[in-house]
Coordinates of C-alpha atoms in Angstrom, one line a residue:
M1 CA -81.0 60.8 84.5
A2 CA -80.8 59.6 81.3
A3 CA -83.6 60.8 78.6
T4 CA -86.1 58.1 77.1
T5 CA -88.7 58.2 74.7
E6 CA -90.9 60.1 77.6
N7 CA -89.1 63.1 76.8
L8 CA -90.4 63.8 73.5
P9 CA -93.8 65.3 73.6
Q10 CA -91.7 67.9 76.1
L11 CA -89.1 68.8 73.6
K12 CA -91.6 68.4 70.4
S13 CA -93.6 71.7 71.7
A14 CA -90.6 73.7 72.9
V15 CA -89.3 73.0 69.3
D16 CA -92.6 73.9 67.7
G17 CA -92.4 77.3 69.3
L18 CA -88.9 78.0 67.8
T19 CA -90.3 80.7 65.1
E20 CA -86.4 80.3 63.8
M21 CA -86.8 76.8 62.6
S22 CA -88.5 75.5 59.3
E23 CA -91.0 73.1 59.1
N24 CA -88.5 70.3 57.5
E25 CA -85.8 71.6 60.0
R26 CA -88.6 70.9 63.0
S27 CA -89.9 67.3 61.2
G28 CA -86.0 66.5 60.8
F29 CA -84.7 67.4 64.6
I30 CA -87.5 65.3 66.0
N31 CA -87.1 62.5 63.8
L32 CA -83.2 62.9 64.9
V33 CA -84.0 62.9 68.6
S34 CA -86.9 60.3 68.7
R35 CA -84.2 57.7 66.7
Y36 CA -81.7 59.0 69.2
L37 CA -84.3 58.2 71.8
S38 CA -85.2 54.6 70.7
G39 CA -81.8 53.6 71.4
E40 CA -81.7 52.1 67.7
A41 CA -78.0 52.3 67.6
Q42 CA -77.2 49.7 65.1
H43 CA -75.3 46.6 66.7
I44 CA -72.2 45.9 64.9
E45 CA -71.4 42.0 65.5
W46 CA -68.0 41.8 64.5
S47 CA -67.8 38.2 63.9
K48 CA -69.8 39.1 60.3
I49 CA -67.3 41.8 59.0
Q50 CA -65.5 40.6 56.2
T51 CA -62.8 42.3 53.9
P52 CA -64.3 44.2 51.0
T53 CA -63.4 42.5 47.8
D54 CA -62.1 44.6 44.9
E55 CA -65.5 44.1 42.8
I56 CA -67.1 46.1 46.0
V57 CA -63.7 48.3 46.7
V58 CA -62.5 49.2 43.3
P59 CA -58.5 49.4 42.6
Y60 CA -58.5 53.1 41.0
D61 CA -55.7 51.7 38.5
K62 CA -57.9 49.0 37.3
M63 CA -60.8 51.8 36.4
A64 CA -61.1 52.0 32.6
P65 CA -59.5 55.3 31.5
V66 CA -61.0 58.2 29.8
S67 CA -60.7 58.8 26.2
E68 CA -59.1 61.6 24.7
D69 CA -62.2 62.0 22.7
V70 CA -63.7 65.8 24.0
S71 CA -66.7 65.4 23.2
E72 CA -66.9 62.4 25.3
T73 CA -65.9 64.0 28.0
R74 CA -67.6 67.1 27.8
N75 CA -71.0 64.5 27.6
L76 CA -69.2 63.3 31.0
L77 CA -69.4 66.7 32.9
D78 CA -72.6 67.5 32.2
K79 CA -74.0 65.0 34.2
L80 CA -71.4 66.5 36.9
V81 CA -72.4 68.6 40.0
V82 CA -69.8 69.7 42.3
L83 CA -70.9 70.1 45.7
K84 CA -68.3 71.8 48.9
L85 CA -69.4 71.5 52.2
N86 CA -68.1 75.0 53.5
G87 CA -70.0 75.0 56.8
G88 CA -66.7 75.2 58.7
L89 CA -65.3 78.0 60.7
G90 CA -61.3 78.5 60.6
T91 CA -61.6 78.4 64.4
T92 CA -59.0 75.3 65.4
M93 CA -56.6 77.9 63.2
G94 CA -57.7 81.0 64.9
C95 CA -59.5 82.3 62.0
T96 CA -63.4 84.1 62.6
G97 CA -64.7 83.3 59.1
P98 CA -65.0 80.2 56.4
K99 CA -62.1 77.8 56.7
S100 CA -61.8 78.1 52.9
V101 CA -61.3 80.9 52.7
I102 CA -58.0 80.9 54.7
E103 CA -55.3 81.5 52.1
V104 CA -53.3 78.1 51.6
R105 CA -50.9 78.9 48.5
D106 CA -49.5 81.8 46.3
G107 CA -52.1 84.0 47.4
L108 CA -55.2 82.1 46.4
T109 CA -57.8 80.5 49.1
F110 CA -59.2 77.3 49.0
L111 CA -62.4 78.7 47.0
D112 CA -60.2 80.6 44.5
L113 CA -58.9 77.1 44.0
I114 CA -62.0 75.2 43.6
V115 CA -63.3 78.4 41.8
I116 CA -60.4 78.4 39.8
Q117 CA -60.2 74.1 38.7
I118 CA -63.9 74.1 37.5
E119 CA -63.2 77.1 35.3
N120 CA -61.1 75.3 34.0
L121 CA -62.7 72.2 32.9
N122 CA -66.3 74.6 31.7
N123 CA -63.2 76.4 29.7
K124 CA -61.2 73.2 28.1
Y125 CA -64.3 71.4 27.7
G126 CA -66.8 73.5 26.8
C127 CA -69.4 72.4 30.0
K128 CA -71.0 74.2 32.8
V129 CA -70.4 72.5 36.0
P130 CA -71.4 73.9 38.5
L131 CA -70.3 74.4 42.3
V132 CA -72.8 74.3 45.0
L133 CA -71.4 75.3 48.8
M134 CA -73.0 74.0 51.4
N135 CA -73.1 76.3 54.5
S136 CA -73.9 76.6 57.2
F137 CA -75.5 79.4 59.4
N138 CA -71.9 80.1 61.1
T139 CA -70.6 81.0 57.4
H140 CA -73.5 81.7 55.4
D141 CA -73.1 85.5 55.7
D142 CA -69.8 85.8 55.0
T143 CA -69.5 82.9 52.0
H144 CA -72.1 85.2 50.5
K145 CA -69.8 89.0 50.3
I146 CA -66.5 86.7 49.1
V147 CA -68.7 84.4 46.0
E148 CA -69.4 88.2 44.1
K149 CA -66.0 88.3 44.1
Y150 CA -66.5 85.3 41.1
T151 CA -69.4 87.3 39.8
N152 CA -67.4 87.4 36.0
A153 CA -66.1 83.6 36.3
N154 CA -66.8 80.7 33.8
V155 CA -69.0 79.1 37.0
D156 CA -72.5 79.4 38.8
I157 CA -72.1 79.1 41.7
H158 CA -74.8 78.8 44.0
T159 CA -74.9 78.2 47.7
F160 CA -77.6 77.1 50.1
N161 CA -77.7 76.1 53.7
Q162 CA -77.7 73.0 55.6
S163 CA -80.4 72.8 58.9
K164 CA -79.8 74.7 62.2
Y165 CA -80.9 72.4 64.7
P166 CA -80.8 73.6 68.8
R167 CA -78.4 72.3 71.2
V168 CA -80.2 70.2 73.7
V169 CA -79.3 70.8 77.3
A170 CA -78.9 67.7 78.5
D171 CA -80.3 67.2 81.9
E172 CA -83.8 68.8 81.3
F173 CA -83.7 67.7 78.0
V174 CA -85.0 70.7 76.2
P175 CA -83.9 72.9 73.1
W176 CA -81.7 75.3 74.7
P177 CA -82.7 78.1 72.8
S178 CA -86.5 77.7 74.5
K179 CA -84.1 78.7 77.7
G180 CA -83.4 82.0 76.7
K181 CA -79.8 81.2 75.0
T182 CA -81.5 83.4 71.7
D183 CA -77.6 83.7 70.3
K184 CA -75.5 81.5 67.5
D185 CA -74.4 79.6 70.9
G186 CA -78.0 77.8 71.2
W187 CA -77.2 76.0 67.3
Y188 CA -75.9 73.6 65.7
P189 CA -75.1 72.6 62.1
P190 CA -75.9 68.6 62.2
G191 CA -73.1 67.2 60.5
H192 CA -72.0 66.3 56.9
G193 CA -74.8 63.5 56.8
D194 CA -77.6 66.3 56.7
V195 CA -75.9 67.3 52.8
F196 CA -79.0 65.4 51.5
P197 CA -82.2 65.9 53.2
S198 CA -80.8 70.1 52.4
L199 CA -79.9 69.4 48.8
M200 CA -83.0 68.6 48.4
N201 CA -85.3 70.7 50.6
S202 CA -83.2 74.4 49.1
G203 CA -85.2 73.2 45.8
K204 CA -81.3 72.5 44.3
L205 CA -81.9 68.9 43.7
D206 CA -85.2 69.0 41.7
A207 CA -83.5 72.1 39.4
F208 CA -80.0 70.0 39.2
L209 CA -82.2 67.1 37.9
S210 CA -83.9 69.5 35.3
Q211 CA -81.2 70.5 33.4
G212 CA -79.9 66.3 33.2
K213 CA -77.6 66.0 36.1
E214 CA -76.8 63.0 37.6
Y215 CA -74.9 62.3 39.9
V216 CA -72.9 65.0 42.7
F217 CA -68.7 65.2 43.6
V218 CA -69.2 65.8 47.7
A219 CA -65.8 67.0 49.9
N220 CA -64.9 68.9 51.9
S221 CA -63.9 72.2 51.0
D222 CA -60.7 72.2 53.0
N223 CA -59.4 68.8 50.7
L224 CA -57.5 70.4 48.4
G225 CA -56.6 66.6 46.9
A226 CA -60.5 66.5 45.8
I227 CA -60.2 67.3 42.6
V228 CA -62.9 66.1 39.7
D229 CA -62.0 62.5 38.2
L230 CA -63.4 62.1 35.1
K231 CA -62.0 58.0 35.6
I232 CA -64.3 57.6 39.2
L233 CA -67.3 59.5 37.2
K234 CA -67.2 57.3 33.6
H235 CA -66.8 54.0 35.9
L236 CA -69.9 55.4 38.2
I237 CA -72.2 56.1 34.7
Q238 CA -71.0 52.8 33.2
N239 CA -71.7 50.7 36.2
K240 CA -75.2 52.4 37.5
N241 CA -73.0 52.6 40.5
E242 CA -75.4 55.0 43.1
Y243 CA -73.0 55.6 45.4
C244 CA -68.8 56.0 45.8
M245 CA -66.7 56.5 48.8
E246 CA -63.2 57.4 47.8
V247 CA -61.0 55.1 50.3
T248 CA -56.7 55.5 50.4
P249 CA -54.5 53.6 52.2
K250 CA -54.3 54.1 56.2
T251 CA -50.7 55.5 57.7
L252 CA -50.2 55.6 61.5
A253 CA -51.7 59.4 60.9
D254 CA -55.2 57.6 60.0
V255 CA -56.0 55.2 62.4
K256 CA -59.4 56.7 63.6
G257 CA -60.4 56.8 60.2
G258 CA -64.2 54.8 59.2
T259 CA -62.7 52.0 56.7
L260 CA -65.3 49.9 54.4
I261 CA -66.1 46.9 55.3
S262 CA -68.6 44.1 53.5
Y263 CA -71.4 43.4 56.4
E264 CA -74.2 41.0 55.8
G265 CA -73.7 41.1 51.7
K266 CA -73.8 45.6 51.8
V267 CA -70.5 47.8 52.4
Q268 CA -70.5 49.9 55.0
L269 CA -68.8 52.3 57.0
L270 CA -67.2 51.7 60.4
E271 CA -66.5 54.1 62.3
I272 CA -64.1 53.3 65.7
A273 CA -67.4 54.7 67.6
Q274 CA -69.2 51.7 66.5
V275 CA -66.4 49.1 67.7
P276 CA -66.6 47.2 70.4
D277 CA -63.8 48.4 73.0
E278 CA -61.9 45.2 72.5
H279 CA -61.5 45.6 68.7
V280 CA -60.4 49.3 69.0
N281 CA -57.0 48.0 68.6
E282 CA -57.7 45.4 65.9
F283 CA -59.9 48.6 63.7
K284 CA -56.8 50.7 64.0
S285 CA -54.1 48.3 62.9
I286 CA -52.8 48.5 59.8
E287 CA -53.3 45.0 58.6
K288 CA -57.3 44.3 58.9
F289 CA -58.1 47.1 58.2
K290 CA -56.2 48.9 55.3
I291 CA -58.1 51.7 53.5
F292 CA -59.7 54.9 55.0
N293 CA -62.9 56.8 54.0
T294 CA -61.3 60.3 52.4
N295 CA -64.8 61.9 52.9
N296 CA -64.8 62.2 48.9
L297 CA -68.1 60.9 47.9
W298 CA -70.0 60.7 44.7
V299 CA -73.7 60.3 44.6
N300 CA -76.4 59.9 42.2
L301 CA -79.1 62.6 42.3
K302 CA -82.4 60.8 41.4
A303 CA -81.6 58.0 44.1
I304 CA -80.5 61.0 46.7
K305 CA -84.3 62.5 46.1
K306 CA -85.9 58.4 46.5
L307 CA -84.2 58.1 49.6
V308 CA -84.4 61.4 51.1
E309 CA -88.7 61.1 50.4
A310 CA -88.8 58.1 51.5
D311 CA -86.5 59.0 54.8
A312 CA -84.4 56.1 54.4
L313 CA -81.4 57.7 55.4
K314 CA -81.7 56.7 58.3
M315 CA -77.4 57.2 59.1
E316 CA -75.9 56.4 62.2
I317 CA -76.4 59.1 65.2
I318 CA -72.8 60.8 66.5
P319 CA -74.4 62.0 69.9
N320 CA -71.8 65.0 70.5
P321 CA -72.0 66.2 73.8
K322 CA -70.4 70.0 74.7
E323 CA -70.0 72.3 77.8
V324 CA -70.9 75.8 76.2
D325 CA -70.7 78.8 78.5
G326 CA -70.7 76.3 81.6
V327 CA -73.8 74.3 80.7
K328 CA -73.5 71.0 79.2
V329 CA -75.7 70.2 75.7
L330 CA -75.8 67.8 73.3
Q331 CA -75.6 67.8 69.6
L332 CA -77.2 65.0 67.1
E333 CA -74.9 64.7 64.6
T334 CA -74.8 62.6 61.0
A335 CA -72.1 61.9 58.7
A336 CA -72.4 62.1 54.8
G337 CA -70.8 58.5 54.6
A338 CA -72.6 56.3 57.0
A339 CA -75.2 57.0 53.9
I340 CA -73.8 54.1 51.9
R341 CA -75.6 51.4 52.7
F342 CA -78.6 52.5 51.2
F343 CA -77.9 53.1 47.9
D344 CA -77.8 50.5 45.1
N345 CA -74.9 49.0 43.6
A346 CA -72.5 51.6 46.1
I347 CA -68.5 50.8 46.2
G348 CA -65.5 52.0 47.1
V349 CA -62.6 53.1 45.0
N350 CA -58.8 52.8 46.7
V351 CA -57.7 55.8 45.2
P352 CA -54.3 57.7 45.5
R353 CA -52.9 59.0 48.8
S354 CA -52.7 62.4 46.1
R355 CA -56.6 62.8 46.5
F356 CA -56.3 62.9 49.7
L357 CA -54.4 66.8 50.5
P358 CA -56.7 68.0 53.6
V359 CA -55.9 70.7 55.4
K360 CA -56.7 70.7 59.7
A361 CA -53.9 72.7 61.1
T362 CA -50.9 74.6 60.4
S363 CA -48.9 72.1 59.7
D364 CA -50.5 71.2 56.9
L365 CA -50.6 73.9 56.0
L366 CA -47.0 74.4 55.8
L367 CA -46.8 71.2 53.7
V368 CA -48.6 72.7 50.9
Q369 CA -47.0 76.2 51.3
S370 CA -43.6 74.8 50.2
D371 CA -41.7 73.5 47.5
L372 CA -43.2 69.8 48.4
Y373 CA -46.1 71.3 45.9
T374 CA -46.4 73.4 43.1
L375 CA -49.3 74.8 41.8
V376 CA -50.6 74.2 38.0
D377 CA -54.3 75.8 37.1
G378 CA -55.9 75.4 40.4
F379 CA -55.0 72.2 41.2
V380 CA -51.9 71.4 43.9
I381 CA -49.5 69.0 42.2
R382 CA -46.7 67.3 44.3
N383 CA -43.1 68.0 43.3
S384 CA -41.8 64.7 41.9
A385 CA -38.1 65.7 42.7
R386 CA -39.5 63.8 46.4
T387 CA -39.0 60.4 46.2
N388 CA -40.5 59.3 49.6
P389 CA -43.9 58.6 48.4
S390 CA -45.1 59.4 51.3
N391 CA -44.9 63.4 52.9
P392 CA -42.9 64.3 55.9
T393 CA -44.8 64.4 59.6
I394 CA -44.9 67.7 60.7
E395 CA -45.2 68.8 64.5
L396 CA -45.5 72.5 65.8
G397 CA -45.7 73.8 69.1
P398 CA -48.6 75.4 70.4
E399 CA -47.4 79.3 69.7
F400 CA -48.0 77.8 65.6
K401 CA -51.7 76.7 66.1
K402 CA -53.0 80.1 65.0
V403 CA -52.5 80.9 61.5
F404 CA -51.0 84.6 62.6
N405 CA -48.5 83.2 64.3
F406 CA -47.5 80.7 62.1
L407 CA -47.3 83.0 59.2
S408 CA -45.2 85.6 61.8
R409 CA -42.4 82.7 62.5
F410 CA -41.6 82.0 58.8
K411 CA -40.4 84.7 56.7
S412 CA -40.3 82.1 54.3
I413 CA -41.8 78.6 54.3
P414 CA -38.6 76.6 54.3
S415 CA -37.7 73.9 52.0
I416 CA -39.1 70.4 53.1
V417 CA -38.5 67.9 50.3
E418 CA -36.1 65.4 51.8
L419 CA -37.5 66.4 55.3
D420 CA -38.2 63.2 57.0
S421 CA -40.1 64.9 60.0
L422 CA -40.0 67.7 61.9
K423 CA -40.6 68.4 65.1
V424 CA -40.8 72.7 66.9
S425 CA -41.4 73.9 70.2
G426 CA -41.0 76.8 72.3
D427 CA -40.9 80.5 70.1
V428 CA -39.2 79.8 67.3
Y429 CA -38.7 81.3 64.4
F430 CA -37.2 80.4 60.9
G431 CA -35.7 82.8 57.9
S432 CA -36.0 83.5 54.9
S433 CA -34.9 80.3 52.6
V434 CA -34.1 77.9 54.9
V435 CA -33.6 73.6 53.7
L436 CA -34.5 71.3 56.6
K437 CA -33.4 67.8 55.4
G438 CA -33.4 63.7 57.2
K439 CA -35.3 64.3 61.0
V440 CA -34.8 67.9 62.6
T441 CA -36.5 68.8 65.8
V442 CA -35.9 72.7 67.2
T443 CA -37.1 73.2 71.0
A444 CA -36.2 76.0 72.8
K445 CA -37.0 76.6 76.6
S446 CA -39.1 78.4 78.3
G447 CA -37.6 82.2 78.7
T448 CA -35.7 81.5 75.1
K449 CA -36.2 81.8 71.6
I450 CA -34.1 80.2 68.9
E451 CA -34.3 81.9 65.6
I452 CA -32.8 79.9 62.6
P453 CA -30.7 82.2 59.8
D454 CA -31.2 83.2 56.6
G455 CA -30.1 80.3 54.1
A456 CA -29.3 77.8 56.8
V457 CA -29.5 73.9 55.6
I458 CA -30.4 71.7 58.5
E459 CA -29.8 68.1 58.4
N460 CA -30.7 65.1 60.9
K461 CA -29.9 67.6 63.8
D462 CA -31.4 68.6 67.5
I463 CA -31.3 72.1 67.8
N464 CA -32.0 73.1 72.3
G465 CA -30.8 76.2 71.6
P466 CA -28.5 78.9 69.6
E467 CA -25.1 77.2 70.4
D468 CA -26.5 74.6 68.4
L469 CA -26.9 77.0 64.9

């Protein structure tokens, strides 16, 4: 049976008995659930969707350049807070701790690179840009220990936790922890839309406002392209934009990403889940919807405070049903990008693809560890020797899925500057100094092992066994 608003009083009294939750978490959770039960899903009328103009989604090239004047730059940066979403675990890649401590390049982790980048800004311009990490209860303890190693860095590092909500047992519509599921599995972090109330509830928001900070740059900790951009910051301050979402042209790999649309005079995010079935193919096409959300967001701090206090951020609810230990549970989540329609003078900015370099799987790790990129001042910079503007497509089989296994199968990461695509399946090992070019597939049949020898140069080749080498 489907739950209705009649289930609410029972749920509320159960939640009141959960001592692990703060008052703010209780009210936030009940608020989310009651919105979900009242079925207030925002209905999109397809015919009203309009492609945003250049005023609403500003081309990056059309933004004014930043002056060479160091003091002007310092003034800009003194208004900025950098916030990284650090709630995710590296479970997809077989890691147990926070994803941000996976080694990306030259022995440095995501977090190391972020700290180096901000430290370089602070040193260069004599400013004090703070770094804020939003953790979840999954990553909080580990992150606290890790952050200690940056004590001597020229960066103030702050952490706060996003909300902790109880998973709901689907068929009875009660919180799982009140049914005896007391370990971590009884709880979940409710998506990054929670960043706004949690930043406020942590007391950090007021502290930053009192220091004269005006904007927060929010990005996923695993997006290596999400570095501070002075051009965007200057534009927002000059034009008094309360919210800015970085979007980038979509390729066939990004067809599921949310896109910006103009709708009834406002800019808003359209996610695939909101699209009526008969329009899904249109949504996925690159012709009509040319851009997608990178989840790099710039938001005015005063505006966040005003909207959170007014309880006005009613982002679309994303129901996330799961089965955990044989029990069907429901998690209700929200996404930070969906908040765009509540802010005044909100814009998108169409940024170069280089600002979107997420590492979601070991195939992404292969790209950023290869000679396709170099590391300069904590920034991952693309190798100019590659003429093709897009990256090679890389598909690695399940044997490469976990970081530990991935690393054990490469003596060193191959050269891929001239690679178009690589597909590897089965028990395959790569020697050192291998060069891959064009289209390469390596398929080891069940029970056989293929070892690519040291120094091999492989161009436009299908390898199905040792005899093809």
